[in-house]
Every structure is written in structure tokens, then in C-alpha cells.
Amino acid sequence: MFWTTLTALFSLFSRLYPRGRIEHEPLRLQFELRHQHAVSPDAHIVFADIPQVPTSAFTKGYEATYSIATKRLSAFRPPSFPAHEAARIRSMRHAQSTDLPWYEDDIIGPDVEDRETLLELAKMTNNAYVTPDDAAWYALEDDWHDRYPFGWEPDADGIRGYVFATPDNGTVVLSIKGTSTAIWGSGGPTGKKDKLNDNLLFSCCCARIDWTWTMVCGCYRGGWKCDQTCLGQALAEEGLFYPIGTNLYANLTYMYPKANIWITGHSLGGALASLLGVTFGVPVVAFESPGERLAATRLHLPSPPSTHHVTHVYHTADPIAMGTCNGILSSCALGGYAMETKCHLGKSIVYDTVSNLSWAVDVRKHGIVSVIDDVLSRPWQASSDAGREVPVAEPEVDCMTCYWTDMVCDKECFSWEFGEFPPELVDHVE
Ligand SMILES: *[C@@H]1O[C@H](CO)[C@@H](O)[C@H](O)[C@H]1NC(C)=O
Ligand SMILES: *[C@@H]1O[C@H](CO)[C@@H](O)[C@H](O)[C@H]1NC(C)=O
Ligand SMILES: *[C@@H]1O[C@H](CO)[C@@H](O)[C@H](O)[C@H]1NC(C)=O
């Protein structure tokens, strides 16, 4: 049975990829699960090879091969990662911008106007939450209405997910797990680090909401003052997700030197995918990501001439992606998450589930399963009516955040003053 499937798949690949052909025209790619990656507590990246097409939980409804339509696109890449890192640090430490000689590369990316392609990528991000042999998946799906259907037992406490590759290693997809689990439950072993990263990446100032909150970095300087340099350093500290992600990416290019690499992720994983995508100039599809534009600014990521190779996909009933899960009584804050950002990099495909499916805004709709089962699995009427498969991807120009506490909309974190506030010059820090 297994070999029959494999043989069938192989003949399909041979048809699509005649031997020796290097230039592929945009067409459908098929992916196989190749490695799972996890980061051990000492931030050493571990790739575990998946010995064969996984069975059991992994294949139930979420099959182990993924078919994706491609299209040509261009992305800007830094001359090298060390050059990028040097420019980033120069900007952060000395407020000097470097004219990084980005080069434009013509690459094959996922066709984000194709609904099934988005669906397949979403499934890859979903599977980043479970291990291929994890039976918990079924149990969770059964009580979907009672509690949030994520929860698994990883043995590592950091960034986690899978690597998928085409049989010829021509295209490799890195799929990164997000946080969602932790909002309603303990979140398993990764919950704590996920939460720390969420609060660092998506809060205005170290998750300083009021005096009852434990801040996640030491950049708060009393009143509404926050030290900018301190924030940049806090986000790039070793052991946090951005630097681990760049390390992971480097590792992947080492393993697959000729591959086209794409990155995908859900929630925090999507935000991370985007930050890595604008760093390395690779196609990204991020699902239900909180606003990561501010984090990119704080990390002093050199900005490429265009970030249009990054596509966000989210819907209007998800308060996390919409940037409305803020205010001390929001479900995010009650869970200990200071989700205060809203604006995304690149382009966004926004499904108006509030208008078109009459969904109420609910943090439970943030889950990738809602997106897979209820949004992407069937034709989207509002788009079909316009002769398209998916909503138009558009950059978020004039992006504003609405803070529930003040009932006002303004630029992100507008009530804060960010600047150089060295701790020794500040008399009283609460
Ligand atoms: C693809 O890459 C893997 C390493 O991850 C290697 O073992 C395999 O031989 C490669 N396959 C091809 C067709 O190059
Ligand atoms: C990638 O990770 C593997 C497994 O931890 C390690 O053996 C290898 O040296 C790493 N490669 C790079 C370039 O870091
Ligand atoms: C979807 O919602 C939009 C408003 O966002 C509306 O203009 C459109 O008619 C709706 N389409 C369907 C099919 O409900």
C-alpha cells in the first residue's frame, strides 16, 4: 500500500520534472515532509529526519504530500547575512543607515492567488503544531467546541515546526509553529517562551500594561517613556525567536544549497516567517499573524526596496491578526498577552468573515483550523463573484491601531514616547 502510493507519486513527479531539467516553469509542486525542527533549551537546532511518509494522525485529513501552484516573482536579497546583520547593528547602535546593496532575484514562489495553494500552506502550518505520530490530534478535534483544539507535548521549549521539500529538493518550505495554544491552556513546554516572544514582539514596551504586569524586558523608563535601543537589543537577544530563526534559515540553506526556500507559519510563527522573509528575501505566506511591522522596525531590519514577496492571510473575526485584542479586559490581556500591534509588512489578503460569514469577533477564531476548515476549504463567494479565487492582496497603507482603552485610532503605540532614555538618567522607575 505504502509502496504503491510512493510509486504513483514518483511517476507523477517524473512527469512534472523530466530528468535533468533545471529551469522549472511555474507549475504545481508537490511536497513531502522531510525534517522536523525543534530547538533544544541551549538553542541548538536539531533536525530530525522523518524516515518515511508519516502515517496515523498526520495523514488523517491532512495528507503528507502537499500540492502547490507556483508563480514567478522577484524578491530582494541582501548581499550576505553578515552584511545584513552588520547594517542592522550599525543602525541600532549608532543610528546610521547603511546602503545595503540588495540584489533583485527572480524566483519561483507560491501562487497566492490560488485558493488551494493557500489551503495547502495553511495545512503545513497546522501540522507544525503536531508530531506525525501524535494521536492527540484526534482527541482535540473531537472536543473542538469545548476547548481550544491545540495542545501537544513537545520535548523542546522553543520555535518548532517542519521542513517540507519537493522530491528534487528544488523547493523547500519551512513551516513554523505559532503560539495559539498557550492563550487558553498551559501551552505545553513551549508556552512560556512563546509568551515571552509574543510580549516582546507585539507589545509597545516590554508588556508594560499597568503596574500589575511583569515586564518582559527592562526598557520601561517610567510614565510613558520607553528606551528604543534597549527594545532592539531585547528582541535580538540570544535564545529569542528571531536570532534562532536566522540560524535555522542558515542551516537550511546549508542543507539545501540550491533550493528555493519559502517560509510559512501561523500566528507567532507567521510573524517570525515574515521577519525572516524580509531578512533573506524569500517568499513568505503568514496566516493570522499579529502585526509584526513594529518588531521589524525595532529589530532595525534593513528595509529591502520591496517586501511584496511577503503575503499575510487573515480574517476579520480574528482579533489577534486585526490588532484589536488589546485593552486590559481583552482575552489576550487576561491571558497575560500584551498584543498591542496591528500593522503587517508586505501585502495582506484579508477575508472579511465578519461581513461575509457573519462571524463574531472571537479569539477562538484565531486558530488555523478555523481558517482551513471554514475559510479556505471552499470557494470564497465574495471573491468568486469578482471572478477571483481569493481576496486581492494589498499593502496596509496608513495602518492604524485602535486602542480599546481610549477608543481612539492612531499609529501603533502612539501614547508612548520612544527614545534614548539611558537608565542612569532616569530618577524613578516604578
Ligand atoms: C535532498 O536533500 C537531502 C538532504 O536533506 C538528501 O539526503 C537527498 O539525497 C537530496 N535529494 C536529491 C534528489 O537531491
Ligand atoms: C545544521 O544543524 C545540524 C544538526 O544540528 C548540524 O549538524 C549542522 O552543523 C548545522 N549546520 C549549520 C550550517 O549550522
Ligand atoms: C462580502 O462582504 C462585503 C463587505 O466587506 C460585501 O460588499 C459583499 O457583498 C459580501 N459578499 C458576499 C458574497 O456576502
GROMACS .gro file of C-alpha atoms and ligand atoms in nm:
model
  472
    1MET     CA    1   0.000   0.000   0.000
    2PHE     CA    2   0.276   0.236   0.104
    3TRP     CA    3   0.495   0.144  -0.193
    4THR     CA    4   0.206   0.167  -0.434
    5THR     CA    5   0.140   0.521  -0.320
    6LEU     CA    6   0.506   0.606  -0.342
    7THR     CA    7   0.538   0.462  -0.691
    8ALA     CA    8   0.231   0.651  -0.803
    9LEU     CA    9   0.374   0.971  -0.661
   10PHE     CA   10   0.706   0.907  -0.823
   11SER     CA   11   0.558   0.863  -1.168
   12LEU     CA   12   0.372   1.187  -1.116
   13PHE     CA   13   0.695   1.366  -1.028
   14SER     CA   14   0.875   1.218  -1.324
   15ARG     CA   15   0.606   1.357  -1.545
   16LEU     CA   16   0.635   1.701  -1.391
   17TYR     CA   17   1.010   1.704  -1.368
   18PRO     CA   18   1.183   1.540  -1.660
   19ARG     CA   19   1.527   1.434  -1.553
   20GLY     CA   20   1.796   1.694  -1.589
   21ARG     CA   21   1.562   1.986  -1.626
   22ILE     CA   22   1.684   2.276  -1.420
   23GLU     CA   23   1.465   2.571  -1.512
   24HIS     CA   24   1.117   2.486  -1.398
   25GLU     CA   25   0.832   2.677  -1.542
   26PRO     CA   26   0.572   2.780  -1.290
   27LEU     CA   27   0.354   2.480  -1.228
   28ARG     CA   28   0.227   2.273  -0.942
   29LEU     CA   29   0.483   2.146  -0.699
   30GLN     CA   30   0.438   1.850  -0.471
   31PHE     CA   31   0.599   1.848  -0.130
   32GLU     CA   32   0.695   1.576   0.108
   33LEU     CA   33   0.766   1.606   0.475
   34ARG     CA   34   1.141   1.594   0.513
   35HIS     CA   35   1.255   1.705   0.859
   36GLN     CA   36   1.107   1.832   1.176
   37HIS     CA   37   1.298   2.102   1.351
   38ALA     CA   38   1.299   2.193   1.713
   39VAL     CA   39   1.526   2.398   1.925
   40SER     CA   40   1.665   2.249   2.237
   41PRO     CA   41   1.697   2.464   2.552
   42ASP     CA   42   2.053   2.564   2.467
   43ALA     CA   43   1.927   2.698   2.134
   44HIS     CA   44   2.099   2.430   1.932
   45ILE     CA   45   1.897   2.347   1.626
   46VAL     CA   46   1.808   1.988   1.577
   47PHE     CA   47   1.671   1.845   1.256
   48ALA     CA   48   1.516   1.504   1.289
   49ASP     CA   49   1.471   1.315   0.968
   50ILE     CA   50   1.131   1.173   0.900
   51PRO     CA   51   1.202   0.819   0.785
   52GLN     CA   52   0.902   0.768   0.560
   53VAL     CA   53   0.573   0.921   0.465
   54PRO     CA   54   0.416   0.966   0.806
   55THR     CA   55   0.104   0.779   0.887
   56SER     CA   56  -0.160   0.789   1.159
   57ALA     CA   57  -0.268   1.128   1.287
   58PHE     CA   58  -0.069   1.319   1.035
   59THR     CA   59  -0.242   1.172   0.736
   60LYS     CA   60  -0.595   1.195   0.862
   61GLY     CA   61  -0.747   1.465   0.650
   62TYR     CA   62  -0.414   1.644   0.639
   63GLU     CA   63  -0.224   1.434   0.395
   64ALA     CA   64   0.150   1.411   0.396
   65THR     CA   65   0.203   1.543   0.046
   66TYR     CA   66   0.104   1.891  -0.050
   67SER     CA   67   0.033   2.025  -0.394
   68ILE     CA   68   0.101   2.389  -0.455
   69ALA     CA   69   0.073   2.619  -0.758
   70THR     CA   70   0.368   2.844  -0.825
   71LYS     CA   71   0.438   3.170  -0.998
   72ARG     CA   72   0.739   3.382  -1.076
   73LEU     CA   73   0.810   3.674  -0.852
   74SER     CA   74   1.101   3.890  -0.761
   75ALA     CA   75   1.245   3.941  -0.418
   76PHE     CA   76   1.531   4.149  -0.288
   77ARG     CA   77   1.813   3.970  -0.114
   78PRO     CA   78   2.094   4.112   0.097
   79PRO     CA   79   2.449   4.053  -0.032
   80SER     CA   80   2.505   3.821   0.264
   81PHE     CA   81   2.362   3.760   0.608
   82PRO     CA   82   2.672   3.901   0.786
   83ALA     CA   83   2.641   4.221   0.578
   84HIS     CA   84   2.272   4.240   0.672
   85GLU     CA   85   2.349   4.182   1.039
   86ALA     CA   86   2.624   4.446   1.035
   87ALA     CA   87   2.386   4.700   0.882
   88ARG     CA   88   2.121   4.614   1.139
   89ILE     CA   89   2.357   4.657   1.430
   90ARG     CA   90   2.501   4.979   1.291
   91SER     CA   91   2.152   5.119   1.264
   92MET     CA   92   2.062   5.009   1.615
   93ARG     CA   93   2.378   5.115   1.796
   94HIS     CA   94   2.479   5.421   1.600
   95ALA     CA   95   2.157   5.530   1.430
   96GLN     CA   96   2.340   5.510   1.098
   97SER     CA   97   2.177   5.363   0.795
   98THR     CA   98   2.381   5.156   0.556
   99ASP     CA   99   2.304   5.147   0.189
  100LEU     CA  100   2.283   4.773   0.167
  101PRO     CA  101   2.336   4.658  -0.196
  102TRP     CA  102   2.023   4.444  -0.221
  103TYR     CA  103   2.004   4.237  -0.535
  104GLU     CA  104   1.685   4.151  -0.708
  105ASP     CA  105   1.629   3.784  -0.765
  106ASP     CA  106   1.376   3.627  -0.996
  107ILE     CA  107   1.237   3.330  -0.809
  108ILE     CA  108   0.954   3.082  -0.808
  109GLY     CA  109   0.713   3.146  -0.524
  110PRO     CA  110   0.374   3.011  -0.422
  111ASP     CA  111   0.084   3.141  -0.629
  112VAL     CA  112  -0.101   3.330  -0.357
  113GLU     CA  113  -0.395   3.398  -0.587
  114ASP     CA  114  -0.471   3.027  -0.594
  115ARG     CA  115  -0.704   2.919  -0.314
  116GLU     CA  116  -0.580   2.562  -0.295
  117THR     CA  117  -0.224   2.681  -0.264
  118LEU     CA  118  -0.315   2.891   0.038
  119LEU     CA  119  -0.508   2.595   0.175
  120GLU     CA  120  -0.212   2.361   0.140
  121LEU     CA  121   0.026   2.607   0.300
  122ALA     CA  122  -0.223   2.657   0.584
  123LYS     CA  123  -0.226   2.281   0.637
  124MET     CA  124   0.151   2.282   0.656
  125THR     CA  125   0.134   2.546   0.928
  126ASN     CA  126  -0.131   2.347   1.110
  127ASN     CA  127   0.089   2.041   1.109
  128ALA     CA  128   0.372   2.238   1.263
  129TYR     CA  129   0.175   2.205   1.586
  130VAL     CA  130   0.167   1.827   1.598
  131THR     CA  131   0.416   1.546   1.567
  132PRO     CA  132   0.345   1.299   1.289
  133ASP     CA  133   0.278   1.021   1.535
  134ASP     CA  134   0.082   1.233   1.776
  135ALA     CA  135  -0.255   1.076   1.844
  136ALA     CA  136  -0.363   1.377   2.049
  137TRP     CA  137  -0.474   1.541   1.727
  138TYR     CA  138  -0.790   1.332   1.712
  139ALA     CA  139  -0.886   1.378   2.071
  140LEU     CA  140  -0.854   1.750   2.034
  141GLU     CA  141  -1.055   1.766   1.720
  142ASP     CA  142  -1.342   1.585   1.888
  143ASP     CA  143  -1.393   1.847   2.152
  144TRP     CA  144  -1.333   2.143   1.926
  145HIS     CA  145  -1.636   2.319   2.069
  146ASP     CA  146  -1.541   2.273   2.429
  147ARG     CA  147  -1.186   2.391   2.430
  148TYR     CA  148  -0.929   2.521   2.200
  149PRO     CA  149  -0.813   2.238   1.981
  150PHE     CA  150  -0.438   2.284   2.006
  151GLY     CA  151  -0.222   2.122   2.264
  152TRP     CA  152   0.061   1.882   2.222
  153GLU     CA  153   0.364   1.776   2.417
  154PRO     CA  154   0.684   1.890   2.253
  155ASP     CA  155   1.010   1.797   2.414
  156ALA     CA  156   1.170   2.129   2.329
  157ASP     CA  157   1.065   2.470   2.454
  158GLY     CA  158   1.128   2.695   2.157
  159ILE     CA  159   1.049   2.752   1.792
  160ARG     CA  160   0.917   2.442   1.629
  161GLY     CA  161   0.783   2.313   1.302
  162TYR     CA  162   0.862   2.115   0.989
  163VAL     CA  163   1.056   2.131   0.672
  164PHE     CA  164   0.884   2.013   0.356
  165ALA     CA  165   1.072   1.955   0.033
  166THR     CA  166   0.996   1.863  -0.326
  167PRO     CA  167   1.149   1.529  -0.425
  168ASP     CA  168   1.419   1.702  -0.630
  169ASN     CA  169   1.499   1.938  -0.339
  170GLY     CA  170   1.422   2.225  -0.577
  171THR     CA  171   1.182   2.392  -0.334
  172VAL     CA  172   1.185   2.367   0.042
  173VAL     CA  173   0.920   2.505   0.277
  174LEU     CA  174   0.997   2.590   0.636
  175SER     CA  175   0.676   2.577   0.840
  176ILE     CA  176   0.689   2.738   1.184
  177LYS     CA  177   0.456   2.674   1.474
  178GLY     CA  178   0.285   2.964   1.644
  179THR     CA  179   0.162   3.024   1.997
  180SER     CA  180  -0.214   2.998   1.998
  181THR     CA  181  -0.231   2.708   2.238
  182ALA     CA  182  -0.083   2.896   2.524
  183ILE     CA  183  -0.353   3.159   2.529
  184TRP     CA  184  -0.610   2.927   2.673
  185GLY     CA  185  -0.417   2.649   2.834
  186SER     CA  186  -0.075   2.592   2.974
  187GLY     CA  187   0.060   2.582   2.621
  188GLY     CA  188   0.290   2.290   2.686
  189PRO     CA  189   0.664   2.326   2.723
  190THR     CA  190   0.691   2.592   2.452
  191GLY     CA  191   0.420   2.805   2.610
  192LYS     CA  192   0.648   3.008   2.831
  193LYS     CA  193   0.897   3.102   2.562
  194ASP     CA  194   0.621   3.164   2.311
  195LYS     CA  195   0.459   3.405   2.551
  196LEU     CA  196   0.784   3.584   2.618
  197ASN     CA  197   0.837   3.626   2.245
  198ASP     CA  198   0.479   3.742   2.191
  199ASN     CA  199   0.509   4.001   2.462
  200LEU     CA  200   0.842   4.123   2.330
  201LEU     CA  201   0.742   4.132   1.966
  202PHE     CA  202   0.388   4.262   1.984
  203SER     CA  203   0.367   4.489   2.287
  204CYS     CA  204   0.451   4.859   2.293
  205CYS     CA  205   0.702   4.847   2.576
  206CYS     CA  206   0.801   4.516   2.733
  207ALA     CA  207   0.438   4.427   2.809
  208ARG     CA  208   0.405   4.718   3.048
  209ILE     CA  209   0.026   4.733   3.064
  210ASP     CA  210  -0.004   4.852   3.420
  211TRP     CA  211   0.188   4.801   3.742
  212THR     CA  212   0.049   4.453   3.792
  213TRP     CA  213   0.223   4.314   3.486
  214THR     CA  214   0.564   4.158   3.499
  215MET     CA  215   0.762   4.325   3.227
  216VAL     CA  216   0.949   4.110   2.978
  217CYS     CA  217   1.239   4.348   2.926
  218GLY     CA  218   1.394   4.636   3.116
  219CYS     CA  219   1.327   4.920   2.873
  220TYR     CA  220   1.044   5.092   3.059
  221ARG     CA  221   1.156   5.426   3.196
  222GLY     CA  222   0.854   5.545   3.392
  223GLY     CA  223   0.550   5.738   3.275
  224TRP     CA  224   0.506   5.662   2.905
  225LYS     CA  225   0.875   5.652   2.825
  226CYS     CA  226   1.045   5.356   2.668
  227ASP     CA  227   1.407   5.314   2.563
  228GLN     CA  228   1.433   5.234   2.195
  229THR     CA  229   1.784   5.090   2.182
  230CYS     CA  230   1.703   4.868   2.474
  231LEU     CA  231   1.399   4.733   2.285
  232GLY     CA  232   1.606   4.648   1.980
  233GLN     CA  233   1.858   4.463   2.191
  234ALA     CA  234   1.589   4.279   2.385
  235LEU     CA  235   1.435   4.139   2.064
  236ALA     CA  236   1.762   4.012   1.926
  237GLU     CA  237   1.889   3.855   2.244
  238GLU     CA  238   2.021   3.507   2.208
  239GLY     CA  239   1.762   3.241   2.272
  240LEU     CA  240   1.481   3.453   2.131
  241PHE     CA  241   1.300   3.356   1.819
  242TYR     CA  242   1.435   3.600   1.563
  243PRO     CA  243   1.803   3.508   1.610
  244ILE     CA  244   1.715   3.140   1.636
  245GLY     CA  245   1.518   3.176   1.313
  246THR     CA  246   1.808   3.331   1.124
  247ASN     CA  247   2.026   3.048   1.247
  248LEU     CA  248   1.768   2.796   1.136
  249TYR     CA  249   1.747   2.954   0.793
  250ALA     CA  250   2.125   2.946   0.757
  251ASN     CA  251   2.119   2.581   0.849
  252LEU     CA  252   1.855   2.512   0.588
  253THR     CA  253   2.048   2.684   0.308
  254TYR     CA  254   2.344   2.472   0.408
  255MET     CA  255   2.140   2.154   0.380
  256TYR     CA  256   1.968   2.260   0.060
  257PRO     CA  257   2.218   2.487  -0.113
  258LYS     CA  258   2.033   2.505  -0.445
  259ALA     CA  259   1.676   2.516  -0.319
  260ASN     CA  260   1.421   2.786  -0.346
  261ILE     CA  261   1.326   2.832   0.020
  262TRP     CA  262   0.982   2.950   0.125
  263ILE     CA  263   0.865   3.018   0.478
  264THR     CA  264   0.520   2.981   0.623
  265GLY     CA  265   0.373   2.994   0.971
  266HIS     CA  266   0.067   3.062   1.179
  267SER     CA  267   0.031   3.337   1.442
  268LEU     CA  268   0.366   3.399   1.612
  269GLY     CA  269   0.510   3.153   1.358
  270GLY     CA  270   0.371   3.370   1.078
  271ALA     CA  271   0.523   3.685   1.224
  272LEU     CA  272   0.855   3.510   1.252
  273ALA     CA  273   0.822   3.380   0.894
  274SER     CA  274   0.771   3.738   0.778
  275LEU     CA  275   1.070   3.875   0.972
  276LEU     CA  276   1.289   3.603   0.823
  277GLY     CA  277   1.141   3.660   0.477
  278VAL     CA  278   1.229   4.030   0.474
  279THR     CA  279   1.574   3.946   0.610
  280PHE     CA  280   1.662   3.689   0.346
  281GLY     CA  281   1.437   3.788   0.056
  282VAL     CA  282   1.237   3.466   0.033
  283PRO     CA  283   0.865   3.415  -0.029
  284VAL     CA  284   0.651   3.403   0.282
  285VAL     CA  285   0.286   3.319   0.344
  286ALA     CA  286   0.186   3.401   0.702
  287PHE     CA  287  -0.152   3.310   0.850
  288GLU     CA  288  -0.326   3.513   1.121
  289SER     CA  289  -0.006   3.683   1.225
  290PRO     CA  290  -0.019   3.964   1.480
  291GLY     CA  291   0.123   4.292   1.343
  292GLU     CA  292   0.496   4.240   1.302
  293ARG     CA  293   0.587   4.564   1.127
  294LEU     CA  294   0.680   4.736   1.453
  295ALA     CA  295   0.902   4.443   1.552
  296ALA     CA  296   1.085   4.474   1.218
  297THR     CA  297   1.147   4.842   1.291
  298ARG     CA  298   1.264   4.769   1.642
  299LEU     CA  299   1.498   4.499   1.525
  300HIS     CA  300   1.632   4.760   1.282
  301LEU     CA  301   1.589   4.520   0.993
  302PRO     CA  302   1.734   4.695   0.690
  303SER     CA  303   1.436   4.753   0.462
  304PRO     CA  304   1.454   4.599   0.117
  305PRO     CA  305   1.326   4.801  -0.182
  306SER     CA  306   1.009   4.590  -0.169
  307THR     CA  307   0.854   4.343   0.074
  308HIS     CA  308   0.589   4.221  -0.166
  309HIS     CA  309   0.720   3.867  -0.150
  310VAL     CA  310   0.562   3.852   0.197
  311THR     CA  311   0.190   3.771   0.196
  312HIS     CA  312  -0.026   3.778   0.504
  313VAL     CA  313  -0.354   3.589   0.508
  314TYR     CA  314  -0.602   3.662   0.786
  315HIS     CA  315  -0.968   3.726   0.851
  316THR     CA  316  -1.164   3.999   1.021
  317ALA     CA  317  -1.306   3.791   1.308
  318ASP     CA  318  -0.958   3.724   1.444
  319PRO     CA  319  -0.881   3.998   1.696
  320ILE     CA  320  -0.514   3.899   1.715
  321ALA     CA  321  -0.441   3.947   1.345
  322MET     CA  322  -0.670   4.250   1.336
  323GLY     CA  323  -0.481   4.411   1.624
  324THR     CA  324  -0.789   4.458   1.841
  325CYS     CA  325  -0.705   4.208   2.113
  326ASN     CA  326  -0.579   4.485   2.339
  327GLY     CA  327  -0.703   4.665   2.646
  328ILE     CA  328  -0.683   4.527   2.997
  329LEU     CA  329  -1.008   4.332   2.969
  330SER     CA  330  -0.936   4.173   2.631
  331SER     CA  331  -0.898   3.798   2.622
  332CYS     CA  332  -0.534   3.846   2.524
  333ALA     CA  333  -0.456   4.062   2.825
  334LEU     CA  334  -0.647   3.830   3.055
  335GLY     CA  335  -0.428   3.550   2.930
  336GLY     CA  336  -0.119   3.759   3.001
  337TYR     CA  337  -0.053   3.862   2.641
  338ALA     CA  338   0.011   4.224   2.554
  339MET     CA  339  -0.088   4.216   2.187
  340GLU     CA  340  -0.075   4.583   2.100
  341THR     CA  341   0.038   4.593   1.738
  342LYS     CA  342  -0.162   4.571   1.423
  343CYS     CA  343   0.030   4.660   1.107
  344HIS     CA  344   0.178   4.396   0.879
  345LEU     CA  345   0.464   4.402   0.632
  346GLY     CA  346   0.423   4.305   0.268
  347LYS     CA  347   0.074   4.253   0.132
  348SER     CA  348  -0.234   4.123   0.307
  349ILE     CA  349  -0.515   3.902   0.183
  350VAL     CA  350  -0.798   3.978   0.422
  351TYR     CA  351  -1.107   3.759   0.436
  352ASP     CA  352  -1.399   3.956   0.571
  353THR     CA  353  -1.552   3.674   0.773
  354VAL     CA  354  -1.740   3.923   0.988
  355SER     CA  355  -1.936   4.058   0.690
  356ASN     CA  356  -1.938   3.756   0.464
  357LEU     CA  357  -1.987   3.472   0.712
  358SER     CA  358  -2.148   3.676   0.991
  359TRP     CA  359  -1.880   3.565   1.234
  360ALA     CA  360  -1.848   3.740   1.566
  361VAL     CA  361  -1.502   3.861   1.655
  362ASP     CA  362  -1.369   3.590   1.884
  363VAL     CA  363  -1.018   3.498   1.981
  364ARG     CA  364  -1.101   3.130   1.920
  365LYS     CA  365  -1.132   3.212   1.550
  366HIS     CA  366  -0.759   3.282   1.553
  367GLY     CA  367  -0.685   2.912   1.528
  368ILE     CA  368  -0.554   2.777   1.198
  369VAL     CA  369  -0.818   2.504   1.199
  370SER     CA  370  -1.093   2.767   1.157
  371VAL     CA  371  -0.903   2.911   0.865
  372ILE     CA  372  -0.853   2.573   0.700
  373ASP     CA  373  -1.198   2.427   0.755
  374ASP     CA  374  -1.420   2.730   0.738
  375VAL     CA  375  -1.241   2.982   0.517
  376LEU     CA  376  -1.001   2.820   0.271
  377SER     CA  377  -1.161   2.480   0.216
  378ARG     CA  378  -1.437   2.605  -0.009
  379PRO     CA  379  -1.472   2.874  -0.273
  380TRP     CA  380  -1.493   3.221  -0.122
  381GLN     CA  381  -1.817   3.364  -0.255
  382ALA     CA  382  -1.721   3.729  -0.227
  383SER     CA  383  -1.412   3.663  -0.443
  384SER     CA  384  -1.581   3.425  -0.688
  385ASP     CA  385  -1.838   3.697  -0.752
  386ALA     CA  386  -1.549   3.915  -0.865
  387GLY     CA  387  -1.401   3.637  -1.082
  388ARG     CA  388  -1.119   3.563  -0.842
  389GLU     CA  389  -1.030   3.278  -0.610
  390VAL     CA  390  -0.909   3.476  -0.313
  391PRO     CA  391  -0.936   3.838  -0.195
  392VAL     CA  392  -0.689   4.083  -0.350
  393ALA     CA  393  -0.354   4.111  -0.171
  394GLU     CA  394  -0.290   4.470  -0.073
  395PRO     CA  395  -0.026   4.651   0.128
  396GLU     CA  396  -0.156   4.801   0.453
  397VAL     CA  397  -0.110   5.169   0.382
  398ASP     CA  398  -0.192   5.420   0.655
  399CYS     CA  399  -0.226   5.136   0.900
  400MET     CA  400  -0.365   5.249   1.234
  401THR     CA  401  -0.432   5.067   1.558
  402CYS     CA  402  -0.746   5.125   1.760
  403TYR     CA  403  -0.693   5.107   2.131
  404TRP     CA  404  -0.998   4.997   2.316
  405THR     CA  405  -0.891   5.165   2.634
  406ASP     CA  406  -0.904   5.509   2.478
  407MET     CA  407  -1.144   5.434   2.194
  408VAL     CA  408  -0.913   5.609   1.955
  409CYS     CA  409  -0.724   5.504   1.648
  410ASP     CA  410  -0.374   5.622   1.580
  411LYS     CA  411  -0.037   5.489   1.477
  412GLU     CA  412   0.083   5.190   1.672
  413CYS     CA  413   0.178   5.262   2.032
  414PHE     CA  414   0.110   5.633   1.983
  415SER     CA  415   0.074   5.710   2.353
  416TRP     CA  416   0.433   5.604   2.416
  417GLU     CA  417   0.742   5.814   2.385
  418PHE     CA  418   1.029   5.612   2.241
  419GLY     CA  419   1.381   5.745   2.250
  420GLU     CA  420   1.716   5.724   2.418
  421PHE     CA  421   1.648   5.708   2.788
  422PRO     CA  422   1.957   5.558   2.948
  423PRO     CA  423   1.857   5.410   3.284
  424GLU     CA  424   2.113   5.617   3.476
  425LEU     CA  425   1.942   5.939   3.368
  426VAL     CA  426   1.603   5.832   3.491
  427ASP     CA  427   1.532   5.905   3.855
  428HIS     CA  428   1.230   5.699   3.925
  429VAL     CA  429   1.133   5.387   3.752
  430GLU     CA  430   0.827   5.238   3.912
  431LIG     C1  431   1.768   1.611  -0.099
  431LIG     O1  432   1.833   1.656   0.018
  431LIG     C2  433   1.853   1.555   0.114
  431LIG     C3  434   1.917   1.620   0.235
  431LIG     O2  435   1.821   1.671   0.316
  431LIG     C4  436   1.941   1.445   0.056
  431LIG     O3  437   1.952   1.341   0.152
  431LIG     C5  438   1.879   1.391  -0.072
  431LIG     O4  439   1.967   1.299  -0.132
  431LIG     C6  440   1.851   1.505  -0.169
  431LIG     N1  441   1.781   1.454  -0.284
  431LIG     C7  442   1.808   1.493  -0.408
  431LIG     C8  443   1.724   1.434  -0.515
  431LIG     O5  444   1.898   1.571  -0.433
  432LIG     C1  445   2.261   2.231   1.100
  432LIG     O1  446   2.213   2.151   1.206
  432LIG     C2  447   2.274   2.023   1.216
  432LIG     C3  448   2.207   1.945   1.327
  432LIG     O2  449   2.210   2.014   1.446
  432LIG     C4  450   2.421   2.042   1.241
  432LIG     O3  451   2.482   1.916   1.244
  432LIG     C5  452   2.480   2.125   1.130
  432LIG     O4  453   2.615   2.151   1.156
  432LIG     C6  454   2.407   2.256   1.116
  432LIG     N1  455   2.457   2.331   1.004
  432LIG     C7  456   2.485   2.460   1.009
  432LIG     C8  457   2.536   2.521   0.884
  432LIG     O5  458   2.472   2.523   1.110
  433LIG     C1  459  -1.887   4.032   0.146
  433LIG     O1  460  -1.869   4.149   0.225
  433LIG     C2  461  -1.851   4.266   0.151
  433LIG     C3  462  -1.823   4.377   0.251
  433LIG     O2  463  -1.700   4.357   0.309
  433LIG     C4  464  -1.972   4.294   0.067
  433LIG     O3  465  -1.951   4.409  -0.012
  433LIG     C5  466  -2.001   4.175  -0.023
  433LIG     O4  467  -2.120   4.196  -0.091
  433LIG     C6  468  -2.011   4.047   0.060
  433LIG     N1  469  -2.024   3.936  -0.032
  433LIG     C7  470  -2.094   3.828  -0.003
  433LIG     C8  471  -2.100   3.724  -0.108
  433LIG     O5  472  -2.151   3.813   0.105
   0.00000   0.00000   0.00000
